[in-house]
Short mmCIF file of C-alpha atoms and ligand atoms in Angstrom, two decimals:
data_model
loop_
_atom_site.label_atom_id
_atom_site.label_comp_id
_atom_site.label_asym_id
_atom_site.label_seq_id
_atom_site.Cartn_x
_atom_site.Cartn_y
_atom_site.Cartn_z
CA MET A 133 56.62 29.67 -31.77
CA GLY A 134 58.01 31.93 -28.98
CA LEU A 135 61.11 31.26 -26.89
CA ARG A 136 58.88 30.50 -23.92
CA SER A 137 57.33 27.34 -25.64
CA ILE A 138 60.74 26.09 -26.89
CA PHE A 139 61.91 26.36 -23.32
CA GLY A 140 58.78 24.58 -21.95
CA GLY A 141 59.41 21.87 -24.50
CA ILE A 142 63.00 21.33 -23.29
CA ILE A 143 61.77 21.00 -19.71
CA LEU A 144 59.11 18.57 -20.76
CA VAL A 145 61.54 16.39 -22.61
CA LEU A 146 64.05 16.36 -19.74
CA SER A 147 61.24 15.47 -17.27
CA LEU A 148 60.40 12.36 -19.41
CA TRP A 149 63.68 10.71 -18.49
CA PHE A 150 64.71 9.04 -15.34
CA LYS A 151 68.43 8.46 -14.53
CA VAL A 152 69.09 4.91 -13.23
CA GLU A 153 71.34 4.71 -10.16
CA GLY A 154 74.75 3.60 -11.55
CA GLY A 155 73.43 3.11 -15.17
CA GLY A 156 71.51 4.28 -18.07
CA TRP A 157 68.16 5.83 -18.44
CA LEU A 158 64.48 4.94 -18.06
CA SER A 159 61.71 6.99 -19.58
CA TYR A 160 58.15 7.89 -18.70
CA ASP A 161 56.87 7.54 -22.31
CA PHE A 162 59.14 4.56 -23.29
CA TYR A 163 56.22 2.56 -25.11
CA GLU A 164 54.49 5.59 -26.47
CA LYS A 165 55.28 4.62 -30.07
CA THR A 166 56.07 0.85 -29.75
CA CYS A 167 53.17 -0.35 -27.45
CA PRO A 168 50.77 2.54 -26.27
CA GLN A 169 48.26 -0.12 -25.15
CA VAL A 170 50.56 -1.78 -22.52
CA GLU A 171 49.44 0.09 -19.45
CA GLY A 172 45.82 -0.61 -20.17
CA ILE A 173 46.44 -4.35 -20.83
CA VAL A 174 48.25 -4.75 -17.62
CA ARG A 175 45.45 -2.88 -15.79
CA ALA A 176 42.77 -5.03 -17.24
CA GLY A 177 44.80 -8.16 -16.62
CA LEU A 178 45.23 -7.16 -12.86
CA GLN A 179 41.63 -6.29 -12.61
CA SER A 180 40.52 -9.67 -13.73
CA LEU A 181 43.06 -11.47 -11.56
CA HIS A 182 41.94 -9.48 -8.50
CA LEU A 183 38.23 -10.59 -9.17
CA SER A 184 39.26 -14.17 -8.72
CA ASP A 185 42.00 -13.66 -6.20
CA ARG A 186 41.66 -10.80 -3.70
CA THR A 187 45.13 -11.59 -2.28
CA SER A 188 46.93 -11.01 -5.53
CA PRO A 189 47.95 -7.43 -5.01
CA ALA A 190 50.06 -8.54 -1.88
CA ALA A 191 51.64 -11.24 -3.84
CA LEU A 192 52.53 -9.04 -6.80
CA LEU A 193 53.96 -6.16 -4.61
CA ARG A 194 56.35 -8.76 -2.85
CA LEU A 195 57.23 -10.39 -6.20
CA MET A 196 58.30 -7.10 -7.36
CA PHE A 197 60.48 -6.51 -4.31
CA HIS A 198 62.08 -9.99 -4.61
CA ASP A 199 62.86 -9.51 -8.28
CA CYS A 200 64.28 -5.97 -7.80
CA GLN A 201 66.49 -6.82 -4.87
CA VAL A 202 68.52 -9.28 -6.92
CA GLN A 203 70.45 -7.75 -9.69
CA GLY A 204 67.71 -5.02 -10.23
CA CYS A 205 64.31 -5.53 -11.60
CA ASP A 206 65.08 -7.89 -14.46
CA ALA A 207 62.37 -10.40 -14.30
CA SER A 208 64.83 -13.02 -13.24
CA ILE A 209 62.68 -14.22 -10.57
CA LEU A 210 60.17 -15.51 -13.23
CA LEU A 211 62.67 -17.83 -14.89
CA ASP A 212 62.01 -21.46 -14.31
CA SER A 213 65.06 -23.70 -14.05
CA ASN A 214 65.93 -25.32 -17.41
CA ASN A 215 68.46 -27.84 -16.06
CA LEU A 216 69.81 -29.18 -12.80
CA THR A 217 73.13 -27.27 -12.72
CA MET A 218 71.36 -23.97 -12.44
CA PRO A 219 68.58 -23.73 -9.99
CA SER A 220 66.11 -20.87 -10.43
CA GLU A 221 65.94 -18.07 -7.98
CA ILE A 222 62.56 -19.07 -6.88
CA ALA A 223 64.21 -22.26 -5.35
CA SER A 224 65.95 -20.09 -2.75
CA PRO A 225 64.26 -20.62 0.68
CA LYS A 226 64.38 -16.69 0.91
CA ASN A 227 61.62 -16.82 -1.77
CA PHE A 228 59.44 -18.89 0.42
CA GLY A 229 55.81 -17.95 -0.02
CA ILE A 230 56.40 -16.10 -3.33
CA ARG A 231 53.23 -16.63 -5.50
CA ASN A 232 51.49 -15.29 -8.64
CA ARG A 233 54.56 -15.57 -10.91
CA GLU A 234 52.41 -17.20 -13.56
CA SER A 235 50.09 -14.18 -13.70
CA ILE A 236 52.88 -12.11 -14.98
CA SER A 237 53.48 -14.61 -17.80
CA ILE A 238 49.67 -14.54 -18.70
CA ILE A 239 49.62 -10.73 -18.86
CA LYS A 240 52.82 -10.86 -20.92
CA SER A 241 51.27 -13.17 -23.51
CA MET A 242 48.28 -10.76 -23.76
CA VAL A 243 50.85 -7.97 -24.26
CA GLU A 244 52.79 -10.13 -26.95
CA ALA A 245 49.46 -10.66 -28.91
CA VAL A 246 49.19 -6.83 -29.47
CA CYS A 247 52.91 -5.67 -29.46
CA PRO A 248 55.20 -8.61 -30.17
CA GLN A 249 58.76 -8.47 -28.74
CA GLN A 250 58.40 -4.87 -27.57
CA VAL A 251 57.67 -4.96 -23.83
CA SER A 252 60.04 -6.61 -21.32
CA CYS A 253 58.73 -8.94 -18.58
CA ALA A 254 60.54 -6.68 -16.10
CA ASP A 255 58.50 -3.66 -17.11
CA ILE A 256 55.26 -5.78 -16.99
CA LEU A 257 56.13 -6.91 -13.42
CA ILE A 258 56.65 -3.28 -12.34
CA LEU A 259 53.46 -2.18 -13.94
CA ALA A 260 51.57 -4.95 -12.31
CA ALA A 261 52.89 -4.06 -8.95
CA ARG A 262 51.94 -0.53 -9.49
CA GLU A 263 48.35 -1.64 -10.43
CA ALA A 264 48.34 -3.89 -7.45
CA VAL A 265 48.79 -0.80 -5.17
CA VAL A 266 46.16 1.15 -6.94
CA ILE A 267 43.54 -1.72 -6.85
CA ALA A 268 44.07 -2.23 -3.11
CA GLY A 269 43.36 1.44 -2.48
CA GLY A 270 46.91 2.83 -2.54
CA PRO A 271 48.42 5.71 -4.50
CA TRP A 272 48.80 5.76 -8.28
CA ILE A 273 52.43 5.84 -9.02
CA GLN A 274 53.82 7.04 -12.27
CA VAL A 275 56.72 4.75 -13.07
CA PRO A 276 59.57 5.11 -15.71
CA LEU A 277 59.92 2.31 -18.16
CA GLY A 278 62.44 0.73 -20.37
CA ARG A 279 63.89 -2.08 -18.29
CA ARG A 280 65.29 -5.16 -20.08
CA ASP A 281 65.15 -8.75 -19.09
CA SER A 282 67.96 -10.82 -17.69
CA MET A 283 69.17 -14.04 -19.30
CA SER A 284 71.24 -14.88 -16.17
CA PRO A 285 69.34 -15.58 -13.02
CA ASN A 286 71.60 -16.06 -10.00
CA TYR A 287 70.31 -18.48 -7.32
CA THR A 288 73.38 -17.84 -5.13
CA LEU A 289 72.99 -14.17 -5.24
CA ALA A 290 69.25 -14.37 -4.49
CA ASN A 291 70.08 -16.54 -1.45
CA ALA A 292 72.63 -13.96 -0.29
CA VAL A 293 70.82 -10.67 -0.77
CA LEU A 294 67.29 -11.25 -0.10
CA PRO A 295 66.59 -10.08 3.45
CA THR A 296 66.64 -12.53 6.38
CA LEU A 297 63.98 -12.50 9.01
CA ASN A 298 66.35 -10.82 11.54
CA ILE A 299 67.85 -8.30 9.05
CA GLY A 300 67.39 -5.48 11.62
CA VAL A 301 67.00 -1.74 10.97
CA ASP A 302 70.57 -0.96 10.36
CA HIS A 303 71.00 -3.50 7.43
CA MET A 304 67.66 -2.64 6.14
CA LEU A 305 68.43 0.98 5.99
CA ARG A 306 71.88 0.36 4.30
CA ASN A 307 70.45 -1.91 1.82
CA PHE A 308 67.76 0.45 0.72
CA SER A 309 70.17 3.43 0.78
CA LYS A 310 71.92 1.74 -2.16
CA THR A 311 68.83 2.37 -4.27
CA GLY A 312 69.06 5.98 -3.18
CA MET A 313 66.24 5.98 -0.63
CA SER A 314 66.30 8.19 2.35
CA ILE A 315 65.38 6.93 5.90
CA GLU A 316 61.87 8.27 5.39
CA GLU A 317 61.50 6.38 2.13
CA SER A 318 62.94 3.22 3.64
CA VAL A 319 60.27 3.32 6.34
CA ALA A 320 57.72 3.93 3.74
CA ILE A 321 58.59 1.08 1.54
CA MET A 322 58.19 -1.22 4.61
CA GLY A 323 54.59 -0.05 4.48
CA ALA A 324 54.08 -2.66 1.81
CA HIS A 325 53.45 -4.91 4.96
CA THR A 326 49.97 -3.23 5.06
CA LEU A 327 49.02 -6.06 2.62
CA GLY A 328 49.15 -9.80 2.67
CA ILE A 329 50.09 -12.58 5.00
CA THR A 330 53.04 -14.19 6.91
CA HIS A 331 53.36 -17.89 7.32
CA CYS A 332 53.59 -19.17 10.87
CA LYS A 333 57.13 -20.55 10.29
CA ASN A 334 58.33 -16.87 10.08
CA ILE A 335 57.24 -15.91 13.49
CA LEU A 336 57.74 -19.03 15.59
CA ASP A 337 60.88 -17.68 17.10
CA ARG A 338 59.15 -14.35 18.20
CA LEU A 339 56.24 -16.48 19.67
CA TYR A 340 58.25 -19.27 21.42
CA ASN A 341 62.01 -18.67 21.63
CA SER A 342 62.79 -16.48 24.79
CA SER A 343 66.40 -15.96 23.26
CA ASP A 344 64.88 -14.21 20.18
CA ALA A 345 65.60 -10.51 20.21
CA ASN A 346 61.91 -9.71 19.50
CA TYR A 347 60.43 -12.37 21.87
CA ASN A 348 59.33 -9.42 24.28
CA THR A 349 58.64 -6.66 21.83
CA MET A 350 55.18 -7.81 20.89
CA ASP A 351 51.82 -6.78 22.50
CA PRO A 352 50.95 -9.80 24.79
CA GLU A 353 47.39 -9.81 23.67
CA LEU A 354 48.48 -10.17 20.08
CA LYS A 355 51.04 -12.85 20.99
CA LYS A 356 48.36 -14.90 22.68
CA MET A 357 46.28 -14.88 19.68
CA LEU A 358 49.12 -15.69 17.22
CA ARG A 359 50.10 -18.57 19.39
CA LEU A 360 46.70 -20.10 18.94
CA ILE A 361 46.92 -19.88 15.09
CA CYS A 362 50.63 -20.92 15.13
CA PRO A 363 51.22 -23.69 17.67
CA LEU A 364 54.73 -24.70 18.51
CA ARG A 365 56.00 -28.00 16.79
CA SER A 366 52.97 -27.93 14.37
CA SER A 367 53.44 -29.79 11.10
CA THR A 368 51.57 -27.13 9.24
CA ALA A 369 53.92 -24.03 10.02
CA ASN A 370 54.67 -23.77 6.41
CA ILE A 371 51.10 -23.46 5.30
CA SER A 372 49.29 -21.86 8.17
CA PHE A 373 49.47 -18.04 8.19
CA VAL A 374 48.49 -14.88 9.88
CA ILE A 375 47.46 -11.54 8.36
CA ASN A 376 50.04 -8.80 8.27
CA ASP A 377 47.50 -6.07 9.67
CA PRO A 378 43.86 -6.00 10.26
CA THR A 379 42.98 -4.50 6.94
CA THR A 380 45.08 -6.99 5.07
CA ARG A 381 43.66 -6.34 1.68
CA VAL A 382 43.62 -2.53 1.90
CA PHE A 383 46.61 -0.45 1.13
CA ASP A 384 46.42 2.08 4.01
CA ASN A 385 48.45 3.41 6.91
CA GLN A 386 47.15 0.88 9.35
CA TYR A 387 50.57 -0.89 9.27
CA TYR A 388 52.13 2.09 11.04
CA ILE A 389 49.30 2.31 13.73
CA ASN A 390 49.84 -1.38 14.30
CA VAL A 391 53.72 -1.11 14.58
CA MET A 392 53.16 1.80 17.06
CA LYS A 393 50.86 -0.42 19.27
CA ARG A 394 53.52 -3.06 19.35
CA ARG A 395 51.40 -5.25 17.01
CA GLY A 396 53.89 -5.48 14.16
CA ILE A 397 54.00 -9.15 12.88
CA LEU A 398 57.59 -9.69 11.70
CA SER A 399 60.64 -8.74 13.59
CA ILE A 400 61.55 -6.12 11.20
CA ASP A 401 58.14 -4.43 11.66
CA SER A 402 58.50 -4.30 15.42
CA ASP A 403 62.24 -3.02 14.96
CA LEU A 404 61.04 0.06 13.27
CA LEU A 405 59.53 1.17 16.67
CA SER A 406 62.84 0.67 18.68
CA ASP A 407 65.35 2.52 16.34
CA PRO A 408 65.52 6.23 16.97
CA ARG A 409 66.04 6.91 13.29
CA THR A 410 62.86 5.17 12.17
CA VAL A 411 60.47 5.78 14.87
CA PRO A 412 59.60 9.50 14.08
CA PHE A 413 58.51 8.27 10.59
CA VAL A 414 56.42 5.42 12.03
CA LEU A 415 54.52 7.89 14.17
CA ARG A 416 54.18 10.47 11.38
CA PHE A 417 52.89 7.86 8.89
CA ALA A 418 50.52 6.47 11.43
CA ASP A 419 48.85 9.94 11.56
CA ASP A 420 49.26 11.06 7.98
CA GLN A 421 48.27 8.56 5.28
CA GLY A 422 48.86 11.15 2.54
CA GLY A 423 52.40 11.65 3.70
CA PHE A 424 52.93 7.82 3.70
CA PHE A 425 51.52 7.61 0.27
CA ARG A 426 53.86 10.34 -1.08
CA ALA A 427 57.00 8.68 0.51
CA PHE A 428 55.96 5.23 -0.60
CA SER A 429 55.60 6.48 -4.20
CA SER A 430 59.03 7.93 -4.42
CA ALA A 431 60.47 4.95 -2.75
CA PHE A 432 58.68 2.63 -5.06
CA VAL A 433 60.24 4.41 -8.14
CA LYS A 434 63.71 4.21 -6.64
CA LEU A 435 63.35 0.54 -5.67
CA SER A 436 62.04 -0.30 -9.15
CA SER A 437 64.72 1.56 -11.08
CA SER A 438 67.75 0.80 -9.33
CA GLY A 439 70.45 -1.42 -11.08
CA VAL A 440 68.12 -2.23 -13.98
CA LEU A 441 69.23 -3.24 -17.37
CA THR A 442 68.58 -0.60 -20.10
CA GLY A 443 69.40 0.18 -23.83
CA ASP A 444 70.98 -2.78 -25.42
CA GLN A 445 71.63 -4.72 -22.11
CA GLY A 446 69.85 -7.71 -21.59
CA VAL A 447 66.92 -8.94 -23.81
CA ILE A 448 63.13 -8.87 -24.18
CA ARG A 449 62.06 -12.33 -23.39
CA ARG A 450 58.98 -13.59 -25.26
CA ILE A 451 58.06 -16.01 -22.46
CA CYS A 452 58.68 -14.75 -19.14
CA SER A 453 59.36 -18.03 -17.42
CA ALA A 454 62.02 -19.26 -20.04
CA MET A 455 65.22 -18.11 -21.72
CA ASN A 456 64.04 -17.30 -25.29
C1 HEM B 938 63.70 -5.63 4.15
C2 HEM B 938 62.97 -6.17 4.93
C3 HEM B 938 61.89 -7.17 4.69
C4 HEM B 938 61.74 -8.34 5.26
C5 HEM B 938 62.62 -9.02 6.29
C6 HEM B 938 60.51 -8.92 4.80
C7 HEM B 938 60.03 -10.24 5.08
C8 HEM B 938 58.86 -10.71 4.66
C9 HEM B 938 58.30 -11.95 5.10
C10 HEM B 938 58.99 -13.07 6.01
C11 HEM B 938 57.11 -12.12 4.64
C12 HEM B 938 56.04 -13.23 4.84
C13 HEM B 938 56.19 -14.18 3.71
C14 HEM B 938 55.34 -15.50 3.86
O1 HEM B 938 55.36 -16.07 5.01
O2 HEM B 938 54.69 -15.89 2.78
C15 HEM B 938 56.76 -10.97 4.03
C16 HEM B 938 55.57 -10.63 3.19
C17 HEM B 938 55.34 -9.61 2.41
N1 HEM B 938 56.28 -8.61 2.13
FE1 HEM B 938 58.06 -8.41 3.01
N2 HEM B 938 59.95 -8.12 3.86
C18 HEM B 938 60.66 -6.98 3.76
C19 HEM B 938 60.41 -5.98 2.84
C20 HEM B 938 59.43 -5.78 2.01
C21 HEM B 938 59.35 -4.73 1.03
C22 HEM B 938 60.38 -3.62 0.70
C23 HEM B 938 58.13 -5.02 0.27
C24 HEM B 938 57.61 -4.41 -0.89
C25 HEM B 938 57.93 -3.26 -1.44
C26 HEM B 938 57.56 -6.17 1.02
C27 HEM B 938 56.36 -6.69 0.60
C28 HEM B 938 55.76 -7.75 1.20
C29 HEM B 938 54.38 -8.18 0.96
C30 HEM B 938 53.44 -7.48 0.15
C31 HEM B 938 54.08 -9.34 1.74
C32 HEM B 938 52.81 -10.22 1.74
C33 HEM B 938 53.02 -11.23 0.80
C34 HEM B 938 51.68 -12.18 0.65
O3 HEM B 938 50.71 -11.96 1.01
O4 HEM B 938 52.00 -13.22 -0.17
N3 HEM B 938 58.37 -6.68 1.97
N4 HEM B 938 57.95 -10.07 4.00
C1 NAG B 939 72.35 -25.13 -17.85
O1 NAG B 939 71.99 -23.80 -18.27
C2 NAG B 939 72.95 -22.90 -18.52
C3 NAG B 939 72.41 -21.44 -18.87
O2 NAG B 939 71.36 -21.70 -19.90
C4 NAG B 939 74.09 -23.38 -19.46
O3 NAG B 939 75.23 -22.46 -19.47
C5 NAG B 939 74.60 -24.73 -19.05
O4 NAG B 939 75.48 -25.25 -19.94
C6 NAG B 939 73.34 -25.74 -18.86
N1 NAG B 939 73.83 -27.07 -18.42
C7 NAG B 939 73.48 -28.11 -18.83
C8 NAG B 939 73.98 -29.27 -18.12
O5 NAG B 939 72.64 -28.08 -19.77
C1 NAG B 940 58.91 -25.80 4.93
O1 NAG B 940 59.55 -24.82 3.84
C2 NAG B 940 61.10 -24.89 3.94
C3 NAG B 940 61.50 -23.88 2.95
O2 NAG B 940 61.44 -22.68 3.53
C4 NAG B 940 61.43 -26.43 3.56
O3 NAG B 940 62.85 -26.52 3.60
C5 NAG B 940 60.74 -27.34 4.38
O4 NAG B 940 61.03 -28.61 3.99
C6 NAG B 940 59.25 -27.20 4.49
N1 NAG B 940 58.73 -28.10 5.50
C7 NAG B 940 57.73 -28.81 5.27
C8 NAG B 940 57.14 -29.65 6.34
O5 NAG B 940 57.23 -28.89 4.16
C1 NAG B 941 76.18 -15.18 -8.73
O1 NAG B 941 76.28 -14.44 -7.52
C2 NAG B 941 77.43 -14.89 -6.77
C3 NAG B 941 77.40 -14.28 -5.49
O2 NAG B 941 77.29 -12.94 -5.54
C4 NAG B 941 78.63 -14.61 -7.54
O3 NAG B 941 79.90 -14.97 -6.84
C5 NAG B 941 78.66 -15.22 -8.83
O4 NAG B 941 79.67 -14.95 -9.66
C6 NAG B 941 77.43 -15.04 -9.55
N1 NAG B 941 77.26 -15.97 -10.80
C7 NAG B 941 77.09 -15.42 -11.94
C8 NAG B 941 76.85 -16.48 -13.05
O5 NAG B 941 76.78 -14.32 -12.27
C1 NAG B 942 66.42 -19.24 19.61
O1 NAG B 942 66.96 -18.01 19.28
C2 NAG B 942 68.31 -17.96 19.28
C3 NAG B 942 68.85 -16.51 19.04
O2 NAG B 942 68.29 -16.02 17.93
C4 NAG B 942 68.97 -18.96 18.32
O3 NAG B 942 70.38 -18.87 18.41
C5 NAG B 942 68.26 -20.28 18.68
O4 NAG B 942 68.83 -21.24 17.77
C6 NAG B 942 66.85 -20.35 18.64
N1 NAG B 942 66.40 -21.55 19.20
C7 NAG B 942 65.56 -22.40 18.53
C8 NAG B 942 65.08 -23.63 19.12
O5 NAG B 942 65.19 -22.12 17.35
C1 NAG B 943 69.94 -9.15 3.57
C2 NAG B 943 70.90 -8.21 2.86
O1 NAG B 943 70.57 -7.82 1.69
N1 NAG B 943 71.96 -7.81 3.34
C3 NAG B 943 73.06 -7.04 2.79
C4 NAG B 943 72.64 -5.50 2.91
O2 NAG B 943 73.79 -4.87 2.64
C5 NAG B 943 74.93 -5.06 3.37
C6 NAG B 943 75.95 -4.09 3.05
O3 NAG B 943 75.60 -2.78 3.34
C7 NAG B 943 75.25 -6.52 3.02
O4 NAG B 943 76.50 -6.87 3.90
C8 NAG B 943 74.27 -7.37 3.35
O5 NAG B 943 74.56 -8.80 2.86
#
């Protein structure tokens, strides 16, 4: 064996590890020995879920964000409350509209059947979100693994740190910069809103409240249409919804084209067009889907790796919805 191949081996080993912002290490071959089947099981699970529910990719991508934003991606969002003194994170109004938690539990039980007590719910959630992006037509993202599950969900923290409707670009950028994201990556991760829906209650202020900062930032034609779907003082604002972009089930760069045309649905979407720091990236991604995919992929890895439990921290839960 020549010196060159030894050197090559070292480079290879180094590149299999991923340093966690402010913590331990994840690795790209974490389950190579303990559960090589895991990626295939998650992929098959996602494909069958997608056949019965075409909106599942959107749900899983948002689920991943709302898990990772609170104490890092530790599957705490999947825990059901086991007693009245400790409400689960999902009880937070900020988690309104979160769905498909149970599908992670189902995939986990499929993984447990093959590799018991090896793979964390947190990693399965990240792999599911990664497959969701691919199934919807987005990039295939290589993700480092080795996250551990939390035994301490924090309702109060979830309430405090999940984004508000009027978070604004400044806060949004500051929050994402904590995960190591650049401005370009922060704009790219918002491109997740190329999938899915928004319930009427989340846009009523934009449509009807003239004191709202984003009352006048929406294309009037779109506003007219959304007002028909979301009437004022309707009793169904919690269940009626609008689609986030015209290609709501396709992971593409249509979101940025929409934002550019003042057709962003949520306030934060429209805000991206009014801040001088973010607007250049909106324009570029609207014109360059490949560039969006590349920036989204690196943003996804940063969001999903920041502040996670590794090594002997946390546990591997057997059932994702319960402490066990
Ligand atoms: C930081 C600023 C953000 C704000 C204020 C925000 C807010 C929202 C709101 C209010 C909804 C509608 C929920 C509903 O009515 O059911 C939504 C949907 C969604 N969000 Fe975000 N979001 C943000 C960032 C993100 C990020 C970073 C991701 C993913 C990486 C994401 C992924 C999604 C997805 C996929 C949906 C559609 C969900 C579905 O169809 O069920 N969002 N977001
Ligand atoms: C509720 O659950 C928490 C965490 O499992 C535990 O510390 C606490 O004692 C429980 N409270 C009751 C009343 O069972
Ligand atoms: C709508 O959802 C909110 C939680 O975001 C809840 O507090 C409220 O009671 C719901 N309203 C109706 C009419 O169901
Ligand atoms: C939950 O988060 C709140 C707010 O950050 C914090 O004050 C509290 O100590 C946390 N509780 C636990 C049990 O970690
Ligand atoms: C309208 O928006 C303003 C500014 O955000 C807010 O203070 C006020 O409570 C809103 N009014 C209603 C009726 O929701
Ligand atoms: C909604 C949210 O997460 N807000 C936090 C973002 O980060 C700032 C500090 O940079 C906090 O003050 C916010 O609470």
